[in-house]
Coordinates of N, CA and C in Angstrom, one line a residue:
M1 N 70.5 90.0 61.3 CA 71.4 90.5 62.5 C 70.7 91.7 63.0
D2 N 70.3 92.1 63.9 CA 69.6 92.8 64.7 C 70.6 93.9 64.6
A3 N 70.5 95.2 64.1 CA 71.7 96.4 64.4 C 71.1 97.1 65.5
Q4 N 69.6 96.9 66.0 CA 69.6 97.8 66.9 C 69.5 97.3 68.4
L5 N 70.1 95.7 68.0 CA 70.5 94.9 69.4 C 72.0 95.4 69.7
I6 N 72.5 95.3 68.8 CA 73.8 95.5 68.5 C 74.7 96.8 68.8
A7 N 73.7 97.9 68.6 CA 73.8 99.3 68.6 C 73.7 99.4 70.1
F8 N 72.3 99.1 70.3 CA 72.2 99.3 72.1 C 73.2 98.6 73.4
T9 N 73.7 97.4 72.8 CA 74.6 96.6 73.7 C 75.9 97.5 73.7
G10 N 76.3 98.3 72.4 CA 77.3 99.2 72.4 C 77.5 100.5 73.4
V11 N 76.1 100.7 73.5 CA 75.6 101.7 74.3 C 76.0 101.8 75.9
A12 N 75.2 100.1 75.9 CA 74.7 99.8 77.4 C 76.2 99.6 78.1
A13 N 77.4 99.2 77.1 CA 78.6 98.6 77.5 C 79.0 99.8 78.2
G14 N 79.3 101.1 77.4 CA 79.5 102.3 77.6 C 79.3 103.0 79.1
M15 N 77.8 102.8 79.5 CA 77.6 103.3 80.4 C 77.6 102.0 81.8
V16 N 78.1 101.2 81.8 CA 78.5 100.2 82.5 C 80.0 100.1 82.9
A17 N 80.6 100.6 81.9 CA 81.8 100.9 82.1 C 82.8 102.1 82.5
M18 N 81.5 103.1 82.5 CA 81.7 104.7 82.7 C 82.1 104.5 83.9
P19 N 83.6 105.4 84.4 CA 83.9 105.4 85.9 C 83.0 106.2 86.8
G20 N 82.8 105.6 87.8 CA 81.8 106.6 88.9 C 81.9 105.6 90.1
A21 N 80.7 106.0 91.0 CA 80.7 105.2 92.5 C 81.0 103.9 92.4
D22 N 80.3 102.7 91.4 CA 80.5 101.7 91.5 C 81.6 101.1 90.9
F23 N 82.3 102.1 89.9 CA 83.8 101.5 89.9 C 84.7 101.4 91.2
T24 N 84.5 102.9 91.5 CA 85.5 103.1 92.8 C 85.1 102.1 93.8
V25 N 84.1 101.7 94.4 CA 83.6 100.9 95.4 C 84.2 99.4 95.2
V26 N 84.3 98.9 93.7 CA 85.0 97.5 93.5 C 86.3 97.6 93.8
V27 N 86.7 99.0 92.9 CA 88.4 99.0 93.2 C 88.6 98.9 94.8
R28 N 88.1 99.6 95.7 CA 88.3 99.7 97.3 C 88.3 98.5 97.8
N29 N 87.1 97.7 97.2 CA 87.2 96.2 97.9 C 88.0 95.2 97.4
A30 N 88.3 95.4 96.1 CA 89.1 94.6 96.0 C 90.5 94.9 96.4
L31 N 90.9 95.8 96.7 CA 92.4 96.2 97.3 C 92.2 94.9 98.9
V32 N 91.1 95.2 99.1 CA 91.0 94.0 100.1 C 91.0 92.9 100.0
S33 N 90.4 92.2 99.1 CA 90.7 90.7 98.6 C 89.9 90.4 97.5
R34 N 90.1 89.3 96.8 CA 89.5 89.1 95.3 C 88.1 88.7 95.6
R35 N 87.8 88.2 97.2 CA 86.6 87.5 97.2 C 85.7 88.9 97.3
A36 N 86.4 89.9 98.3 CA 85.6 91.1 98.6 C 85.2 91.9 97.2
G37 N 86.4 92.3 96.7 CA 85.6 92.8 95.1 C 85.0 92.2 94.1
V38 N 84.7 90.6 94.3 CA 84.0 90.1 93.3 C 82.5 90.2 93.8
A39 N 82.7 90.0 95.4 CA 81.4 90.3 95.7 C 80.7 91.3 95.6
C40 N 81.1 92.6 95.9 CA 80.6 93.8 95.6 C 80.3 94.3 94.0
A41 N 81.3 93.5 93.3 CA 80.5 93.5 91.8 C 79.3 92.7 91.4
L42 N 79.2 91.9 92.0 CA 78.0 90.9 92.0 C 76.8 91.8 92.8
G43 N 77.0 92.7 93.8 CA 76.4 93.5 94.4 C 75.7 94.8 93.7
I44 N 76.8 95.3 92.6 CA 76.3 96.2 91.9 C 75.4 95.5 90.5
A45 N 75.7 94.4 90.4 CA 74.9 93.8 88.9 C 73.5 93.5 89.7
G46 N 73.5 93.2 91.0 CA 72.2 93.3 91.8 C 71.6 94.4 91.7
G47 N 71.9 95.6 91.9 CA 71.3 96.8 91.8 C 71.1 97.2 90.5
L48 N 71.8 96.9 89.5 CA 71.2 97.2 88.1 C 70.0 95.9 87.6
L49 N 69.9 94.9 88.3 CA 68.9 94.1 88.0 C 67.6 94.7 88.5
L50 N 67.7 95.4 90.0 CA 66.5 96.2 90.2 C 66.4 97.3 89.8
H51 N 67.3 97.8 88.8 CA 66.9 99.1 88.1 C 66.2 98.8 87.1
T52 N 66.7 97.5 86.3 CA 65.7 97.1 85.0 C 64.6 96.8 85.4
A53 N 64.4 96.0 86.4 CA 63.2 95.3 86.8 C 62.0 96.5 86.9
L54 N 62.5 97.8 87.4 CA 61.6 98.9 87.9 C 61.5 99.2 86.3
A55 N 62.4 99.7 85.7 CA 62.4 99.9 84.2 C 61.0 99.5 83.7
V56 N 61.5 98.1 83.8 CA 60.1 97.3 82.6 C 58.8 97.4 83.5
A57 N 58.9 97.3 85.0 CA 57.8 97.8 85.3 C 57.2 98.9 85.3
G58 N 57.6 99.8 84.9 CA 57.3 101.0 84.6 C 57.3 102.2 86.0
V59 N 58.0 101.5 87.0 CA 58.1 101.8 88.4 C 58.5 103.3 88.3
A60 N 60.1 103.1 87.6 CA 60.8 104.3 87.2 C 60.0 105.4 86.6
A61 N 58.7 105.5 85.9 CA 58.2 106.7 85.7 C 57.5 107.4 86.8
V62 N 57.4 106.7 87.8 CA 56.9 107.6 89.3 C 58.2 108.4 89.8
L63 N 59.3 108.1 89.8 CA 60.2 108.9 90.0 C 60.3 109.8 89.2
A64 N 60.0 109.8 88.2 CA 60.3 110.8 86.8 C 59.0 111.7 86.6
A65 N 58.0 111.9 87.5 CA 56.8 112.1 87.8 C 56.6 113.0 89.1
V66 N 57.2 112.3 90.0 CA 57.4 112.7 91.4 C 58.8 113.5 91.5
P67 N 58.8 114.7 91.3 CA 60.3 115.5 91.6 C 61.0 115.1 93.4
A68 N 59.8 115.3 94.2 CA 60.4 115.0 95.7 C 60.9 113.9 95.9
L69 N 60.2 112.8 95.5 CA 60.6 111.3 95.6 C 61.9 111.6 95.0
F70 N 62.2 111.7 93.7 CA 63.2 111.9 93.4 C 64.3 112.5 93.6
R71 N 64.3 113.6 94.5 CA 65.5 114.4 94.9 C 65.6 113.8 96.5
A72 N 64.7 113.2 96.8 CA 64.7 112.5 98.3 C 65.8 110.9 98.2
L73 N 65.6 110.2 96.6 CA 66.2 109.0 96.6 C 67.7 109.8 96.1
Q74 N 68.0 110.9 95.6 CA 69.1 111.3 95.4 C 70.1 111.7 96.5
L75 N 69.3 112.5 97.6 CA 69.7 112.5 98.5 C 70.9 111.1 99.5
L76 N 69.5 110.3 99.7 CA 69.8 108.9 100.0 C 70.9 108.5 99.5
G77 N 71.2 108.5 97.9 CA 72.1 108.1 97.5 C 73.5 108.7 97.6
G78 N 73.7 109.9 97.5 CA 74.7 110.9 97.7 C 75.2 110.7 99.1
G79 N 74.6 110.7 99.9 CA 74.8 110.7 101.4 C 75.7 108.9 101.6
Y80 N 75.4 108.3 101.3 CA 75.6 106.8 101.1 C 77.2 107.0 100.9
V81 N 77.4 107.5 99.2 CA 78.4 107.2 98.9 C 79.4 108.2 99.5
L82 N 79.2 109.3 100.1 CA 79.9 110.2 100.7 C 80.2 109.5 102.0
Y83 N 79.4 108.9 102.9 CA 79.8 107.7 103.9 C 81.0 106.9 103.6
L84 N 80.6 106.5 102.7 CA 82.2 105.3 102.1 C 83.3 106.0 101.8
G85 N 83.0 107.0 101.2 CA 84.1 107.8 101.0 C 84.9 108.5 102.6
A86 N 84.3 109.1 103.1 CA 84.6 109.6 104.4 C 85.3 108.3 105.4
R87 N 84.6 107.4 105.6 CA 85.2 106.0 105.9 C 86.3 105.8 105.7
T88 N 86.2 105.9 104.3 CA 87.7 105.5 104.0 C 88.9 106.1 104.0
L89 N 88.5 107.7 103.7 CA 89.6 108.6 104.1 C 89.8 108.5 105.9
W90 N 89.0 108.2 106.7 CA 89.3 108.2 108.0 C 90.1 106.9 108.4
S91 N 90.0 105.5 107.8 CA 90.8 104.4 107.7 C 92.2 104.9 107.5
L92 N 92.1 105.9 107.0 CA 94.0 106.2 106.9 C 94.8 106.9 107.8
R93 N 94.0 107.5 109.0 CA 94.2 107.7 110.2 C 94.6 106.6 111.1
R94 N 94.0 105.5 111.1 CA 94.0 104.2 112.0 C 94.3 103.2 110.8
P95 N 95.9 102.9 110.6 CA 96.2 101.5 110.3 C 95.6 100.5 110.7
R96 N 95.9 100.1 111.9 CA 95.7 99.1 112.8 C 93.9 98.6 112.6
A97 N 92.9 99.7 112.7 CA 91.7 99.4 112.3 C 91.5 99.0 111.0
M98 N 92.3 99.8 110.0 CA 92.0 99.4 108.5 C 92.4 98.0 108.6
A99 N 93.2 97.7 109.0 CA 93.6 95.9 108.5 C 92.8 95.1 109.0
A100 N 92.0 95.6 110.5 CA 91.3 94.6 111.3 C 89.9 94.7 110.3
E101 N 89.9 95.9 109.6 CA 88.4 95.9 109.0 C 88.5 95.1 107.5
A102 N 89.8 95.0 107.0 CA 90.3 94.5 105.9 C 89.9 92.9 106.2
T103 N 90.7 92.2 107.4 CA 90.5 91.0 107.7 C 89.2 90.6 107.8
G104 N 88.3 91.4 108.5 CA 86.7 91.0 108.4 C 86.1 90.8 107.2
T105 N 86.6 91.8 106.4 CA 85.8 91.8 105.0 C 86.3 90.9 104.0
A106 N 87.6 90.5 104.4 CA 88.2 89.6 103.7 C 87.3 87.7 104.1
S107 N 86.9 87.8 105.4 CA 86.3 86.3 105.8 C 85.1 86.6 105.5
S108 N 84.2 87.4 105.1 CA 82.9 87.5 104.6 C 82.4 88.4 103.5
A109 N 81.6 87.9 102.8 CA 81.1 88.6 101.5 C 80.1 89.4 101.7
A110 N 79.5 89.3 102.9 CA 78.7 89.9 103.1 C 78.6 91.7 103.1
R111 N 79.4 91.9 103.4 CA 79.6 93.4 103.9 C 79.8 93.8 102.5
P112 N 80.9 93.7 101.3 CA 81.2 94.1 100.3 C 79.5 93.8 99.3
L113 N 79.2 92.5 99.1 CA 78.1 92.3 98.6 C 76.9 94.0 98.9
R114 N 76.7 94.2 100.2 CA 75.7 94.8 100.4 C 75.9 96.4 99.9
Q115 N 77.7 96.5 99.9 CA 78.0 97.8 99.8 C 77.9 98.1 98.2
G116 N 78.2 97.1 97.3 CA 78.1 97.5 96.1 C 76.2 97.1 95.3
F117 N 75.5 96.5 96.2 CA 74.1 96.8 96.1 C 73.5 98.1 96.4
V118 N 73.9 98.3 97.5 CA 73.2 99.7 98.0 C 73.9 101.0 97.1
T119 N 75.3 100.9 96.8 CA 75.6 101.8 96.1 C 75.1 102.3 94.9
N120 N 74.9 100.9 94.2 CA 73.7 101.1 93.0 C 72.4 101.5 92.8
A121 N 71.7 100.6 93.9 CA 70.2 100.6 94.0 C 70.1 102.1 94.3
L122 N 71.0 103.0 95.0 CA 70.7 104.3 95.4 C 70.8 105.5 94.6
N123 N 71.1 105.0 93.2 CA 71.5 105.6 92.3 C 70.1 105.9 91.4
P124 N 69.5 106.9 92.0 CA 68.0 107.5 91.2 C 68.1 107.9 89.9
K125 N 69.3 108.0 88.9 CA 69.5 108.4 88.0 C 69.3 107.2 87.0
A126 N 69.8 106.0 87.8 CA 70.1 104.2 86.6 C 68.5 104.5 86.1
P127 N 67.6 104.3 87.0 CA 66.3 104.0 86.3 C 65.5 104.7 85.1
I128 N 65.9 105.9 85.8 CA 65.6 107.3 84.7 C 66.1 107.0 83.2
T129 N 67.4 106.3 83.2 CA 68.1 106.4 82.2 C 67.9 105.1 81.6
F130 N 67.7 104.1 82.4 CA 66.7 103.2 81.5 C 65.6 103.1 81.0
L131 N 64.6 103.8 81.9 CA 63.2 104.1 81.4 C 63.6 104.9 80.1
S132 N 64.6 106.1 79.9 CA 64.6 106.6 78.7 C 65.0 106.0 77.5
L133 N 65.9 105.3 77.8 CA 66.9 104.7 76.7 C 66.1 103.2 76.4
L134 N 65.7 102.1 77.1 CA 65.0 100.8 76.6 C 64.2 101.2 75.5
P135 N 63.1 102.2 75.5 CA 62.0 102.5 74.3 C 62.7 102.7 73.3
Q136 N 63.9 103.3 73.0 CA 64.5 103.7 71.9 C 64.8 102.5 71.1
F137 N 65.2 101.2 71.6 CA 65.8 100.2 71.0 C 64.4 99.1 71.1
V138 N 63.2 99.2 71.0 CA 62.2 98.4 70.8 C 61.6 98.6 69.5
P139 N 61.8 98.0 68.5 CA 61.2 98.2 67.2 C 60.0 98.3 67.1
A140 N 59.6 99.3 66.2 CA 57.9 99.5 66.2 C 57.4 98.3 65.5
G141 N 55.8 97.9 66.1 CA 55.4 96.6 66.1 C 56.0 95.8 66.5
S142 N 57.0 95.8 67.4 CA 57.8 94.8 68.1 C 56.7 94.0 69.8
P143 N 56.7 93.1 70.0 CA 56.1 93.0 71.4 C 57.2 93.6 72.5
V144 N 56.5 94.4 73.2 CA 57.2 95.5 74.1 C 58.0 94.8 75.3
L145 N 57.2 94.1 75.9 CA 57.6 93.1 77.2 C 59.1 92.3 77.2
P146 N 58.8 91.5 76.1 CA 59.8 90.6 75.8 C 61.3 91.2 75.2
R147 N 60.8 92.1 74.2 CA 62.3 92.9 74.0 C 62.8 93.9 75.2
T148 N 62.3 94.2 75.6 CA 62.3 95.2 77.1 C 63.2 94.0 78.1
L149 N 62.6 93.0 78.2 CA 63.3 92.1 79.2 C 64.7 91.9 78.8
L150 N 64.8 91.8 77.2 CA 66.1 91.3 76.3 C 67.2 92.3 76.8
L151 N 66.8 93.5 76.7 CA 67.6 94.6 76.6 C 67.8 95.0 78.4
A152 N 67.6 94.8 79.0 CA 67.6 94.4 80.5 C 68.7 93.7 81.0
L153 N 68.4 92.2 80.3 CA 69.4 91.3 80.6 C 70.9 91.5 80.1
I154 N 70.8 92.3 78.9 CA 72.0 92.6 78.2 C 72.5 93.3 79.3
V155 N 72.0 94.3 79.5 CA 72.7 95.2 80.9 C 73.3 94.6 82.2
V156 N 72.4 93.7 82.5 CA 73.3 93.3 83.9 C 74.1 91.9 83.3
V157 N 73.9 91.3 82.1 CA 74.8 90.5 81.7 C 76.6 91.3 81.7
L158 N 76.3 92.2 81.0 CA 77.3 93.1 81.0 C 78.0 93.7 82.4
A159 N 77.1 94.1 83.0 CA 77.4 94.1 84.6 C 78.2 93.1 84.9
L160 N 77.9 92.0 85.0 CA 78.5 90.5 85.5 C 79.7 90.7 84.8
L161 N 80.1 90.9 83.5 CA 81.2 90.7 83.1 C 82.2 92.0 83.3
W162 N 81.9 93.3 83.2 CA 82.8 94.2 83.4 C 83.2 94.3 85.0
F163 N 82.5 94.5 85.9 CA 82.7 94.6 87.4 C 83.4 93.5 87.7
P164 N 83.6 92.1 87.5 CA 84.3 90.8 88.2 C 85.6 91.2 87.7
A165 N 85.9 91.8 85.9 CA 87.0 91.7 85.7 C 88.0 93.1 86.1
V166 N 87.2 93.9 86.5 CA 87.9 95.1 87.4 C 88.4 94.5 88.4
A167 N 87.6 94.0 89.3 CA 87.8 93.1 90.8 C 89.3 92.3 90.5
L168 N 89.2 91.4 89.5 CA 90.2 90.0 89.5 C 91.3 90.8 88.9
L169 N 91.5 92.2 87.9 CA 92.6 92.9 87.8 C 93.3 93.7 88.8
V170 N 92.3 94.3 89.6 CA 93.1 94.8 90.7 C 93.4 93.8 91.8
D171 N 93.0 92.7 91.6 CA 93.7 91.7 92.5 C 95.2 91.1 92.0
R172 N 94.7 91.1 90.5 CA 96.1 90.6 90.2 C 97.3 91.5 90.5
L173 N 97.2 93.3 90.4 CA 98.1 94.0 90.7 C 98.2 93.9 92.0
G174 N 97.6 93.4 92.9 CA 97.1 93.7 94.3 C 98.5 93.6 95.0
R175 N 99.4 92.7 94.5 CA 101.0 92.5 95.3 C 101.6 93.9 95.3
W176 N 101.7 94.6 94.2 CA 102.2 96.0 94.1 C 101.3 96.8 95.0
L177 N 99.9 96.8 94.6 CA 99.3 98.0 94.9 C 98.7 97.8 96.5
R178 N 99.6 96.8 97.4 CA 99.1 96.3 99.0 C 99.9 96.8 99.7
E179 N 101.1 97.2 98.8 CA 102.6 97.3 99.5 C 101.7 98.9 100.3
P180 N 102.6 99.2 101.5 CA 101.9 100.2 102.3 C 101.7 101.6 101.7
R181 N 102.5 101.7 101.2 CA 102.6 103.3 100.3 C 101.9 103.2 99.5
A182 N 101.7 102.3 98.3 CA 100.6 102.0 97.6 C 99.5 102.1 97.8
A183 N 99.4 101.1 98.7 CA 98.2 101.1 99.4 C 97.3 102.1 100.3
R184 N 98.4 102.8 100.7 CA 97.8 104.2 101.2 C 97.4 105.4 100.3
A185 N 98.0 104.9 99.2 CA 98.0 106.2 97.8 C 96.6 105.9 97.2
V186 N 96.4 104.6 97.0 CA 95.1 104.2 96.2 C 93.7 104.5 97.3
E187 N 94.2 104.2 98.7 CA 92.8 104.1 99.4 C 92.7 105.8 99.8
G188 N 93.8 106.5 99.3 CA 93.6 107.9 99.7 C 92.9 108.2 98.2
V189 N 93.0 107.7 97.1 CA 92.6 108.5 95.8 C 91.2 108.0 95.7
T190 N 90.5 106.7 96.2 CA 89.6 106.0 96.0 C 88.8 107.0 97.1
G191 N 89.0 106.8 98.4 CA 88.4 108.1 99.2 C 88.1 109.2 98.9
A192 N 88.6 109.7 98.3 CA 88.6 110.9 98.1 C 87.7 110.8 96.4
A193 N 87.9 110.3 95.7 CA 86.8 110.0 94.6 C 85.3 109.6 95.1
L194 N 85.4 109.1 96.1 CA 84.1 108.4 96.5 C 83.2 109.8 97.1
T195 N 84.2 110.5 98.1 CA 84.0 111.5 99.0 C 83.4 112.7 97.8
L196 N 84.1 113.2 96.7 CA 83.8 113.9 95.7 C 82.5 113.8 95.1
L197 N 82.2 112.4 94.8 CA 81.1 112.0 93.8 C 79.8 112.0 94.9
G198 N 80.0 111.7 96.2 CA 78.8 111.8 97.2 C 78.4 113.4 97.3
V199 N 79.7 114.5 97.3 CA 79.3 115.9 97.5 C 78.5 116.1 96.1
L200 N 79.0 115.9 95.2 CA 78.1 116.3 94.1 C 76.8 115.6 93.6
L201 N 76.7 114.3 94.2 CA 75.2 113.8 93.8 C 74.4 114.4 95.2
L202 N 74.8 114.9 96.3 CA 74.4 115.4 97.0 C 73.6 117.1 96.8
L203 N 74.7 118.0 95.8 CA 74.2 119.1 95.5 C 73.6 119.2 94.7
E204 N 73.5 118.4 93.8 CA 72.6 118.3 92.5 C 71.1 118.4 92.9
P205 N 70.3 117.6 93.9 CA 69.1 118.1 94.5 C 69.1 119.2 94.8
L206 N 70.1 119.6 95.8 CA 69.6 121.1 96.5 C 70.1 122.0 95.8
R207 N 70.7 121.8 94.5 CA 70.5 123.3 93.4 C 69.1 123.2 92.7
A208 N 68.4 122.1 92.8 CA 67.2 121.7 92.0 C 66.0 122.1 92.8
A209 N 66.1 122.4 94.3 CA 65.3 122.8 94.8 C 65.1 123.8 95.1

């Protein structure tokens, strides 16, 4: 049994399950409908697939070597998360508009899929994390590319298991969560969480500049 592979799976599972913008966006969409939540979860898995592909290709090394490019991606990612949070909070002021948006999202998976993908893809820390993490679990003397691809595949599979499970759980609790008061409370919490995450993501590159 490959002890390093087991250890990596545990570390990767912790990274994937760690609450953050991805988790919050999935919860927000799952409150609209099961279809929207699962679509958002698949979008996040797609973003992780992009990051792992970049890490395998070595492109992530460019981000590490060019601080200005890395900070630009941080600002884009932070701005997008902040936009999602502000939009969620603003929707609480307009119940009819929120309901119309929910109906439109429920009828099409394109928007939540795109939200999930963009939220994850614009996180510049992900490729750097993979770039620094993956090599540690490649045994000395082993072919690098096949092993790295296997590790990347594990991360994507974990995301495909975790985020749809979160969406389905939220949908299962949806009858209670979608009651007017509960729905507004959850929307307020997720909107505030996304807004705070966006602000923190924006402040980090500004402090480093």
